[in-house]
Coordinates of C-alpha atoms in Angstrom, one line a residue:
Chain A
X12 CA -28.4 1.6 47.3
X13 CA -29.0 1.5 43.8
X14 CA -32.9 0.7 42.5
X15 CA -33.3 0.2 38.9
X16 CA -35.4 3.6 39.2
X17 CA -31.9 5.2 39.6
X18 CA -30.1 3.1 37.2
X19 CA -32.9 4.0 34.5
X20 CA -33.1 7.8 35.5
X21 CA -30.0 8.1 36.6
X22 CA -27.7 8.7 39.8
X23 CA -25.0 11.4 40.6
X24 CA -21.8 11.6 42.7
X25 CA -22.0 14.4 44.2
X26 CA -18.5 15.7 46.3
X27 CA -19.3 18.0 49.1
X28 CA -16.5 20.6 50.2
X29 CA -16.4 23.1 53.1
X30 CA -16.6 23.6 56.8
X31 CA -19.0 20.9 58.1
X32 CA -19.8 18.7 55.2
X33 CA -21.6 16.5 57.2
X34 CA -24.6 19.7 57.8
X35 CA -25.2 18.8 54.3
X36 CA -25.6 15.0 54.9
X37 CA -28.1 15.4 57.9
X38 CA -29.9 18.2 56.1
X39 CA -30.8 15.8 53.0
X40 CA -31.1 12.8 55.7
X41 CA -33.6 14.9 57.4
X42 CA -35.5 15.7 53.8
X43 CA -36.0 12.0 53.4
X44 CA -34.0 11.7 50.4
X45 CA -32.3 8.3 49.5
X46 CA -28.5 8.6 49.9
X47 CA -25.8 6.1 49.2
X48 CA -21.8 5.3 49.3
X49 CA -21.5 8.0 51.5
X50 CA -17.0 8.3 51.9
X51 CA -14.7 10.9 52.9
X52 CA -12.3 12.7 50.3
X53 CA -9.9 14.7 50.9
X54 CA -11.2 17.9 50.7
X55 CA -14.7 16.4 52.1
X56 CA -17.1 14.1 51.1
X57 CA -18.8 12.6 48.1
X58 CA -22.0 10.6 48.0
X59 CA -24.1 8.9 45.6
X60 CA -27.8 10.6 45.2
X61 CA -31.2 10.0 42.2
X62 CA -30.6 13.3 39.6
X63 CA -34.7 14.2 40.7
X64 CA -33.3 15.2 44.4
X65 CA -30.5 17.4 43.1
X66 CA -32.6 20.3 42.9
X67 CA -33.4 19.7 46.9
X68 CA -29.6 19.2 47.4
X69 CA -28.5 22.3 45.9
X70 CA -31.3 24.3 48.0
X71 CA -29.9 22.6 51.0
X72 CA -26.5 23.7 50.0
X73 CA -27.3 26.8 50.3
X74 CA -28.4 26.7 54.0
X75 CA -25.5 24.3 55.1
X76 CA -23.0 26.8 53.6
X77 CA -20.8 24.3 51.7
X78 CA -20.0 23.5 48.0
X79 CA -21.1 20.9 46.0
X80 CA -19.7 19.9 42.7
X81 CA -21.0 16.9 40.7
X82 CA -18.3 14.4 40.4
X83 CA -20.0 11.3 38.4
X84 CA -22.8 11.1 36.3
X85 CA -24.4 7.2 35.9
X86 CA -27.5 5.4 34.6
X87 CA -29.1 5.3 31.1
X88 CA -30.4 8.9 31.6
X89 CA -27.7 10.6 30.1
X90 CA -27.0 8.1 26.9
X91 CA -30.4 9.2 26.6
X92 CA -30.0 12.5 27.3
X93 CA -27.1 12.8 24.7
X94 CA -29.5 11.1 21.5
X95 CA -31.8 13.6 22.1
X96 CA -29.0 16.6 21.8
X97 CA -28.0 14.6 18.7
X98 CA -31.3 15.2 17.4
X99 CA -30.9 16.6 14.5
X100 CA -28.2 15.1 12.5
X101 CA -30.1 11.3 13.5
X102 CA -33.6 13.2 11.8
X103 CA -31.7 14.0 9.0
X104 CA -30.4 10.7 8.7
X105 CA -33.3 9.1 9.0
X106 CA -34.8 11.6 6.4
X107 CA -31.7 10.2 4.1
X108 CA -32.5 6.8 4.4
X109 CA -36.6 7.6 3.8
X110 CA -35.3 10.0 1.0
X111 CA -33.3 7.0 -0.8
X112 CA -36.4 4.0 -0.1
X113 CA -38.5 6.6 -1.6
X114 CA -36.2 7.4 -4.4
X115 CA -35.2 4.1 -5.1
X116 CA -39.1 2.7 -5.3
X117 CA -39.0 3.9 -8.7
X118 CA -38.4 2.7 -11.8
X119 CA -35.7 4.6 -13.3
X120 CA -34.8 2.7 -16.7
X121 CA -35.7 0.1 -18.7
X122 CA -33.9 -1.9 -20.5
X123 CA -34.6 -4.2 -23.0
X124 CA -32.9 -7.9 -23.5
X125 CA -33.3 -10.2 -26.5
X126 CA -36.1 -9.6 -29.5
X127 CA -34.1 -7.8 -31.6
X128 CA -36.6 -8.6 -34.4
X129 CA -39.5 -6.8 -33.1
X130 CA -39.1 -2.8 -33.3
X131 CA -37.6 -1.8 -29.8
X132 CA -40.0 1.3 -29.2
X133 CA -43.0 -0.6 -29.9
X134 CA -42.1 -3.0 -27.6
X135 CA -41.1 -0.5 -24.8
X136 CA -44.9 1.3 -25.7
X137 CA -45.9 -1.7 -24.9
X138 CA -44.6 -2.3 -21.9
X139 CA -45.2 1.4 -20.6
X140 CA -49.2 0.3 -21.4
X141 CA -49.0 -2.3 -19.3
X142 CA -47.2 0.1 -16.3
X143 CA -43.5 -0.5 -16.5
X144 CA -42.2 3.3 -17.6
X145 CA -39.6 5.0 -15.9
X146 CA -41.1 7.1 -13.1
X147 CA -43.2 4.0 -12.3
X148 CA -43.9 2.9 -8.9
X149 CA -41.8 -0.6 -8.4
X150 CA -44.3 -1.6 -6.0
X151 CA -47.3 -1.4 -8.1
X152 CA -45.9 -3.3 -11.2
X153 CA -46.5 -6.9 -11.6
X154 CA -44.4 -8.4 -13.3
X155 CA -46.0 -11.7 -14.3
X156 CA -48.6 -9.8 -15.9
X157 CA -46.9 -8.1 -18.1
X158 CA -44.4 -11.0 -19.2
X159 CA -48.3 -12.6 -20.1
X160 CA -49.1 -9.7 -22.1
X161 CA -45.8 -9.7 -23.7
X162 CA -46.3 -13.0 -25.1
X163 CA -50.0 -12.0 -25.8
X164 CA -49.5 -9.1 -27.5
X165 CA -46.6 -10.3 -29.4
X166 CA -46.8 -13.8 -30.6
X167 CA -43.6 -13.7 -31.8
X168 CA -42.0 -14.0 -28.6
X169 CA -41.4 -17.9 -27.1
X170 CA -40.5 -16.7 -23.8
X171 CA -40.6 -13.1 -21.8
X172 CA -38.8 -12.6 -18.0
X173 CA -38.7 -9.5 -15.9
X174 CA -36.5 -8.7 -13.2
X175 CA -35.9 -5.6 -11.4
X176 CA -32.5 -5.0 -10.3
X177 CA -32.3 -1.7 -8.0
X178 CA -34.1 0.9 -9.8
X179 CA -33.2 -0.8 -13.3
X180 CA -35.8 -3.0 -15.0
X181 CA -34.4 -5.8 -17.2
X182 CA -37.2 -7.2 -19.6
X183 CA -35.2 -10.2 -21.6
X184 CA -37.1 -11.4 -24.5
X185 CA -36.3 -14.8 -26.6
X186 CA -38.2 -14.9 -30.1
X187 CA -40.2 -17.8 -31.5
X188 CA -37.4 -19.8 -33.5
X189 CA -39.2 -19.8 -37.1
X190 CA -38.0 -22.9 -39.2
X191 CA -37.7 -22.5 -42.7
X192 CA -39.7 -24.7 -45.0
X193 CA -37.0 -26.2 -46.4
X194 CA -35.6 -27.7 -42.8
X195 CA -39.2 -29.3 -42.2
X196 CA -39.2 -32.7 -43.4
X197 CA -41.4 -33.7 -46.7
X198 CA -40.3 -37.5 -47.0
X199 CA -40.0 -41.0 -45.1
X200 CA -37.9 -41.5 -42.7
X201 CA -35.2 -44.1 -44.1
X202 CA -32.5 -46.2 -41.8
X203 CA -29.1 -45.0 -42.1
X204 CA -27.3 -48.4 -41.2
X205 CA -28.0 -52.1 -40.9
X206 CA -29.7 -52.5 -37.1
X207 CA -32.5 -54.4 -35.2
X208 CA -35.5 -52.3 -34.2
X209 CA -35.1 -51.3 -30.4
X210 CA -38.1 -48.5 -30.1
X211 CA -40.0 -47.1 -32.2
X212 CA -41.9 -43.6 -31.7
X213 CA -43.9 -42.5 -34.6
X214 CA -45.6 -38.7 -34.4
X215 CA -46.5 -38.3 -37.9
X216 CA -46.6 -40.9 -40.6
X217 CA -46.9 -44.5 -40.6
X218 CA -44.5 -46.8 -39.2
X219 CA -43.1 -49.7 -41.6
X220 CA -41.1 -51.9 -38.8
X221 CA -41.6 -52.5 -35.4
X222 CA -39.3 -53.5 -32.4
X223 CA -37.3 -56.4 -33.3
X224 CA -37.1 -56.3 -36.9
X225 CA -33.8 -56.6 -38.8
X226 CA -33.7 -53.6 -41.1
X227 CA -30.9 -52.3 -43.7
X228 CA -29.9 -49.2 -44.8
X229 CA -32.1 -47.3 -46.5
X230 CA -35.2 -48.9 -45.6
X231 CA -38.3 -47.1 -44.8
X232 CA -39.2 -47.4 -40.8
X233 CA -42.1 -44.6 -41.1
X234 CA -43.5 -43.7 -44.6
X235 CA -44.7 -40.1 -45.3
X236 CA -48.6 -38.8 -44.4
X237 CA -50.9 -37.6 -47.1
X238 CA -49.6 -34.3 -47.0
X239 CA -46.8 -34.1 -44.3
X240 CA -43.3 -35.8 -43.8
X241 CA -42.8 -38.8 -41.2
X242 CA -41.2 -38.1 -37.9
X243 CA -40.4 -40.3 -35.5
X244 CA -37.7 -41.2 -33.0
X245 CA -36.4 -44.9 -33.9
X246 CA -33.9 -46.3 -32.1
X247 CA -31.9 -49.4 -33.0
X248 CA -29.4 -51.9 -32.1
X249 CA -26.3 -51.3 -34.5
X250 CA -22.7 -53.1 -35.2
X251 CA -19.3 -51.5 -36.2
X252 CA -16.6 -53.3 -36.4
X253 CA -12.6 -52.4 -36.7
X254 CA -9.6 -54.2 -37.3
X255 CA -6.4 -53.0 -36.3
X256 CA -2.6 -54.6 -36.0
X257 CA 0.3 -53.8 -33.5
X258 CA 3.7 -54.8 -34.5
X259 CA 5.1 -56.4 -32.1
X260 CA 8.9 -54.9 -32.4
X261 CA 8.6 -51.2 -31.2
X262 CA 12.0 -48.6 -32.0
X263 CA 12.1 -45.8 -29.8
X264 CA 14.6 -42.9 -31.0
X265 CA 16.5 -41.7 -27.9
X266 CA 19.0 -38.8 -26.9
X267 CA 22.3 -40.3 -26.2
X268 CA 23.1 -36.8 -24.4
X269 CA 26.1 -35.4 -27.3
X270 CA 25.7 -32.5 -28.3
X271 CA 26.8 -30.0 -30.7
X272 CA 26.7 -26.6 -31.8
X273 CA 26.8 -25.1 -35.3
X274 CA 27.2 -21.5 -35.8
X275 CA 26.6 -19.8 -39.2
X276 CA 25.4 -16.0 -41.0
X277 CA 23.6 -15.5 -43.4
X278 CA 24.5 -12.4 -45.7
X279 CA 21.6 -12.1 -48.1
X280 CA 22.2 -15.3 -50.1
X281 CA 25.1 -16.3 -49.1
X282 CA 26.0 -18.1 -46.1
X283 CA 29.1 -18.4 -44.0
X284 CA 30.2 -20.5 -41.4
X285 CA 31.1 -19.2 -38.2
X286 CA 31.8 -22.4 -36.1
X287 CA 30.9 -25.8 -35.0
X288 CA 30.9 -28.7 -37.5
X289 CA 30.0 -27.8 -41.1
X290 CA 27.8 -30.9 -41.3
X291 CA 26.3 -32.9 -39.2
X292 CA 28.6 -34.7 -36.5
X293 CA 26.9 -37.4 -35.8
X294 CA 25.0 -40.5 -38.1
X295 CA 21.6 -40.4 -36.7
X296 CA 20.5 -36.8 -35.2
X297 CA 18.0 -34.5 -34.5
X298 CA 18.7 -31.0 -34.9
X299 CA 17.3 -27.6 -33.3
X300 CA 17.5 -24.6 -35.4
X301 CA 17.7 -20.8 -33.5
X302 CA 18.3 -17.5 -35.7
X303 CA 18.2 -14.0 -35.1
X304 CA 17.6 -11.0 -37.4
X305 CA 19.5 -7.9 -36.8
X306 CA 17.2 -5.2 -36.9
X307 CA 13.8 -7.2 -36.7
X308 CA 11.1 -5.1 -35.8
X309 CA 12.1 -2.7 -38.1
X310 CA 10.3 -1.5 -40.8
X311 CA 13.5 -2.9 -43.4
X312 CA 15.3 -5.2 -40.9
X313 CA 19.0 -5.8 -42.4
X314 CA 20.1 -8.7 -44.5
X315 CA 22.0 -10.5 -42.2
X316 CA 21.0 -13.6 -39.5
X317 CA 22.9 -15.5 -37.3
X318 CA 22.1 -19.3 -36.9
X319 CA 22.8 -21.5 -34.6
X320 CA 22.2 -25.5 -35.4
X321 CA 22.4 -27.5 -32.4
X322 CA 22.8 -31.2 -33.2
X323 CA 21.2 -33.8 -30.6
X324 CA 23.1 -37.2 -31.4
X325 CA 20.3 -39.9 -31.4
X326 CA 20.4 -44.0 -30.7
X327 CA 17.3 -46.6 -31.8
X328 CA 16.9 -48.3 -28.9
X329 CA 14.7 -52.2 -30.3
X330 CA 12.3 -53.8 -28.0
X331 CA 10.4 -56.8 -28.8
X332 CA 7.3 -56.9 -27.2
X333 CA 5.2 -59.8 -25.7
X334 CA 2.4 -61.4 -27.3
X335 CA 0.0 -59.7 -24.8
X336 CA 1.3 -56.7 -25.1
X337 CA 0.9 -56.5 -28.4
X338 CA -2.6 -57.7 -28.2
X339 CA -3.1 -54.8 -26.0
X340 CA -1.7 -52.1 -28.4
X341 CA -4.1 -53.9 -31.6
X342 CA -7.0 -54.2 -29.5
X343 CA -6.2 -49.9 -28.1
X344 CA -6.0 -48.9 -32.0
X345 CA -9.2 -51.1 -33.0
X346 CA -11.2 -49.5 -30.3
X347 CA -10.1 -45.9 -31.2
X348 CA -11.2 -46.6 -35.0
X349 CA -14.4 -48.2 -33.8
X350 CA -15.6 -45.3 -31.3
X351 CA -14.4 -42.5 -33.9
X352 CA -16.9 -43.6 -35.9
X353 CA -20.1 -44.2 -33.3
X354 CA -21.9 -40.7 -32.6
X355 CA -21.3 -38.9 -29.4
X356 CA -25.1 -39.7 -28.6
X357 CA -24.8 -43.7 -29.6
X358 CA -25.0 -45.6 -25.9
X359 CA -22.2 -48.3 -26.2
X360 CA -24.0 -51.6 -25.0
X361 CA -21.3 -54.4 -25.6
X362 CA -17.5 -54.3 -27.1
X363 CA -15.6 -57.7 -28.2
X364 CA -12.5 -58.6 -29.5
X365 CA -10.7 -61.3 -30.6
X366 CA -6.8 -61.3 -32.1
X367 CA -7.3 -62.9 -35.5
X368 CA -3.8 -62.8 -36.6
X369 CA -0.7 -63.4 -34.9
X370 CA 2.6 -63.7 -35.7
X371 CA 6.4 -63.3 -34.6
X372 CA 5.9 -59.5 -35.9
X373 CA 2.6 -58.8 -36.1
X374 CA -0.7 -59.1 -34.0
X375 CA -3.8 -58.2 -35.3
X376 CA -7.1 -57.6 -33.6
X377 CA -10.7 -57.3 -34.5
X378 CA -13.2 -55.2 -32.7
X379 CA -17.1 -55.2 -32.7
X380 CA -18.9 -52.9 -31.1
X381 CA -22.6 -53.0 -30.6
X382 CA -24.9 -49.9 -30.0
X383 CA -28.1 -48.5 -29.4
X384 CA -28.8 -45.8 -31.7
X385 CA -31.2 -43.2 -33.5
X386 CA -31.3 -44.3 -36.8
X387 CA -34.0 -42.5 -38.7
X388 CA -32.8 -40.2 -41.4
X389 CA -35.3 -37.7 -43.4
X390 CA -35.3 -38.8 -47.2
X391 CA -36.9 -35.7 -49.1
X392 CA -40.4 -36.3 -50.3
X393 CA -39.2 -36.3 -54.7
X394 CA -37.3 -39.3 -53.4
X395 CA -39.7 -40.9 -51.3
X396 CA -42.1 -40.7 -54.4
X397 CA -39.6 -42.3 -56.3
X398 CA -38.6 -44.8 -54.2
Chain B
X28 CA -36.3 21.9 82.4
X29 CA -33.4 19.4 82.2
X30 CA -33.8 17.8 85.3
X31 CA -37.2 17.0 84.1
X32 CA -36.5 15.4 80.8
X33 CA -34.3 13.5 82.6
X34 CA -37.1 12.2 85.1
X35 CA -39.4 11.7 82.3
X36 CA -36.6 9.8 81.0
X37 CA -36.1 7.5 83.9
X38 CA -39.8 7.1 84.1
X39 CA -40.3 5.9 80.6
X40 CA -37.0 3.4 81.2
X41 CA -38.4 2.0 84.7
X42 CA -41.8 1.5 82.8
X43 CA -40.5 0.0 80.1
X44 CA -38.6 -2.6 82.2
X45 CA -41.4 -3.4 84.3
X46 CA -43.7 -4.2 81.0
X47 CA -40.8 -5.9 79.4
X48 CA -41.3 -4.0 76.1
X49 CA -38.6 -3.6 73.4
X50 CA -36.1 -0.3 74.9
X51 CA -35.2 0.1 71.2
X52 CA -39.2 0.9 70.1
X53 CA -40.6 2.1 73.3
X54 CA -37.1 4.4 73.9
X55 CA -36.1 4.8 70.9
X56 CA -32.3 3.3 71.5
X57 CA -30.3 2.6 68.9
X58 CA -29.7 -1.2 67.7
X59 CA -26.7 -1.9 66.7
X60 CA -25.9 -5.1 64.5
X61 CA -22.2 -6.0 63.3
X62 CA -21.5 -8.4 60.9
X63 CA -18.1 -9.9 61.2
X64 CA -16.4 -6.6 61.3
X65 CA -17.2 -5.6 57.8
X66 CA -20.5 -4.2 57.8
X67 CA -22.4 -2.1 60.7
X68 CA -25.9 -1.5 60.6
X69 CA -27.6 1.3 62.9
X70 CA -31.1 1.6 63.5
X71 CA -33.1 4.8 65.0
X72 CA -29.9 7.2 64.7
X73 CA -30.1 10.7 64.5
X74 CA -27.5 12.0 61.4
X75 CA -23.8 11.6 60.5
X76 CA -21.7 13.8 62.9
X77 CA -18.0 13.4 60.9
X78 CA -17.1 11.2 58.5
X79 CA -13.5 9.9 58.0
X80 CA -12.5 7.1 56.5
X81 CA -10.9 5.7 59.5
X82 CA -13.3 7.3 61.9
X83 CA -17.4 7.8 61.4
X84 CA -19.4 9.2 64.7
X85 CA -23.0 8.7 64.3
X86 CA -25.6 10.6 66.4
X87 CA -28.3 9.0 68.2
X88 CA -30.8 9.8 70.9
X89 CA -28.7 10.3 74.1
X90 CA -25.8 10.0 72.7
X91 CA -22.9 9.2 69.8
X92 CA -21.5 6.2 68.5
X93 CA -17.5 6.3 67.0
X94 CA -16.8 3.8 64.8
X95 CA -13.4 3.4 63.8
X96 CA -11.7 1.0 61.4
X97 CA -10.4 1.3 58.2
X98 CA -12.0 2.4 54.3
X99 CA -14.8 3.4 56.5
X100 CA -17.9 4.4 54.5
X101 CA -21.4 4.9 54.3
X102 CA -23.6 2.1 52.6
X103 CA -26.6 3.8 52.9
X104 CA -28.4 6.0 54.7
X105 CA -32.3 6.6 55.4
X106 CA -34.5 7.8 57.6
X107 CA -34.2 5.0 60.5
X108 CA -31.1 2.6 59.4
X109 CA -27.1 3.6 58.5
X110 CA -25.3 1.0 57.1
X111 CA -21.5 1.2 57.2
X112 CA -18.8 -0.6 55.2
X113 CA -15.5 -1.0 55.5
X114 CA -13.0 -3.2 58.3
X115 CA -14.8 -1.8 61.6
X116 CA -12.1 -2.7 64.3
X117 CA -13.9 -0.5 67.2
X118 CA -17.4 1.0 68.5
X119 CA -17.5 3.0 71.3
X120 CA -20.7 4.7 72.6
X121 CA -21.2 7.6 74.4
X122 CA -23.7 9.3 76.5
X123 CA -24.6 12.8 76.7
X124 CA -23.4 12.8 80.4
X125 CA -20.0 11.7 78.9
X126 CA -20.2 8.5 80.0
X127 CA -18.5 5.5 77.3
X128 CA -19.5 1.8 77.1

């Protein structure tokens, strides 16, 4: 029977052949050696024995006088057997893979990102001081430290990152924004429109108005420090209005489905007619014009182009349209002039309208349009002092 | 010299019966179980004398064994059992003197 000893070091069939092969069973029954699925062949027998007794089995061969032949080999012994005659190409694998970790645990370039105003080899001296260099163990670099030093040693930088990608390390660099004189603001900060006060930050100056207040354009909300320009966020409640009209009779210009085709060349100035009617065929039209030039693509393409004029015969087709309808259109338009005008950033709090001219033709509506807004605007400080 | 094997023989059987002690132990007869014709099990045998696959005689003290059937074959095989497989359809024992059972 099988044992998980022979299943682990492995079990043969063996096939006996000869006069008696049955000597050979008793012989190795009489050794004490485990046997198993013992059957007869054709030429013989054939039995399942552990690979340590095949050394006995072969001696007892010998004295039983028959021939043995191994038929089957089982059991993780030989799986086994056949890594270790694989040997060497699995230990220079292995070397490979150790070869490439190793190999790729270096730093083999590095490249620079962003802060293109600082000298690029005194920033990569830098970073080399601080250990990232190609040759450079990846293992031993830290990163964070050297984005800190980055933005010590250079206090033009706003912002430094490092990343290594394989054997590549990226070091991306964003420069201090500088902002010239003339962009910072000298003066009080005016209102640009007619508006109630909804908030009011102030972080430098003094604020004139407070939440609630009515204020027009041009007033100051934050007046100027001794030396420095107001700035504050001030947001307020502002109106626009629109007016728009829709008339009420709408003329559409449709294909009646005639058409017709004029053909005609043109031979420098002159043009002749090749076909089709001379003028147009029909009293209201639309017409789609085609031409070729012979010989276009070349350098002096010849003076002569064909044309061909097709004619689309077109009907006005009148529809009155209801009051509401109407309304609809006026109020559409009204609400496209008003939102035009608001800024992208303006928060719409409340829209009304109301039709303050109608007619048999006509409707007209009025739209107002109420939003919350920054309305602070930087006056330059010569004005301020003037004002 | 055989005549006196055989009395020791006869000795050793009457004394067993009059003790009542297992024949199989004390005699070293074989014990034969069958299990519904598909496996045979053989204890205290003495070696395989021919193996077929319709025909497997086992030795044993005093005797052999035929076992006949069909896809006869040997399970195992140690020192004091043989276990057969297969479709046993007949055993038939035989003494040394010839004699079957």
């Amino acid at each position: 029977m099988i044992g998980l000893r022979d299943l682990w070091g492995g079990y043969l069939r063996i096939g006996v052949s000869g006069p008696q092969p049955e000597r050979l069973v008793n012989l190795i029954w009489i050794k004490r050696l485990n046997l198993w699925d013992l059957q007869a062949e054709e030429d013989g027998l054939s039995f399942c024995i552990s690979v340590s007794d095949l050394k006995v089995v072969r001696r007892l061969q010998r004295q039983s006088g028959c021939q043995i032949s191994i038929l089957e080999k089982h059991g993780a012994r030989f799986p086994r057997q056949k890594l270790v005659r694989k040997r060497t190409p699995i230990i220079a694998a292995l070397i490979f893979l150790i070869s490439v970790y190793v190999v790729t645990g270096f730093v083999w370039t590095v490249e620079l990102d962003g802060g293109g105003g600082l000298p690029r080899n005194v920033l990569l001296d830098a970073i080399s001081e601080m250990g990232i260099f190609p040759g450079a163990w990846k293992g031993s670099v830290d990163l964070q430290r050297v984005e800190r030093g980055l933005l010590i040693r250079f206090s033009q930088l706003a912002w430094a990152g490092i990343r290594v990608e394989g054997t590549r390390v990226i070091v991306q660099l964003v420069e201090r924004v500088q902002i010239p004189d003339e962009m910072v603001p000298t003066g009080d900060l005016v209102a640009d429109a007619d508006g109630i006060i909804d908030k009011i930050m102030v972080f430098r100056g003094q604020a004139m108005v407070e939440p609630g207040d009515t204020v027009t354009s041009g007033q100051v909300l934050v007046a100027r420090a001794e030396h420095e320009g107001a700035q504050a966020v001030v947001q307020a409640r502002v109106w626009y209005e629109a007016y728009a009209e829709a008339s009420r009779v709408r003329e559409d210009r449709l294909l009646t489905g005639r058409v017709e085709d004029a053909w005609m060349m043109v031979l420098g100035d002159r043009v002749v007619h090749l076909g089709g009617p001379e003028s147009p065929p029909y009293t209201t039209w639309e017409e789609d014009r085609t031409s070729w030039v012979l010989g276009r693509g070349r350098k002096s393409p010849l003076p002569v182009e064909f044309i061909k004029l097709r004619y689309y015969e077109i009907y006005t087709r009148r529809e009155v349209l209801g009051v509401d309808r109407a309304r609809e259109e006026a109020l559409r338009q009204a609400r496209e002039q008003v939102l035009s005008r608001v800024m992208p950033e303006a928060r719409v709090i409340d829209l009304v309208s109301q039709v303050v001219h109608e007619t048999e033709n006509v409707v007209g509506v009025r739209v107002l349009v109420e939003v919350a807004r920054e309305i602070g605007q930087h006056r330059p400080a010569e004005q301020s002092e003037g004002g | 010299m055989r005549s006196d094997r055989a009395q020791s023989g006869k000795l050793r059987t009457s004394m067993t019966r009059f003790f009542e002690l297992p024949s199989d132990v004390v005699l070293d007869l074989p014990r034969l179980t069958l299990v519904g014709g598909v496996e045979l099990e053989l204890e205290n045998h003495r070696g395989l004398v021919r193996c077929e696959t319709d025909l497997i005689v086992i030795a044993f003290r005093g005797g052999e064994m035929d076992v006949r059937g069909d896809d006869l074959r040997v399970v195992r095989l140690d020192r004091d059992v043989l276990v057969l497989g297969g479709r046993v359809t007949s055993v038939e024992i035989r003494d040394d003197r010839g004699d079957e059972q």
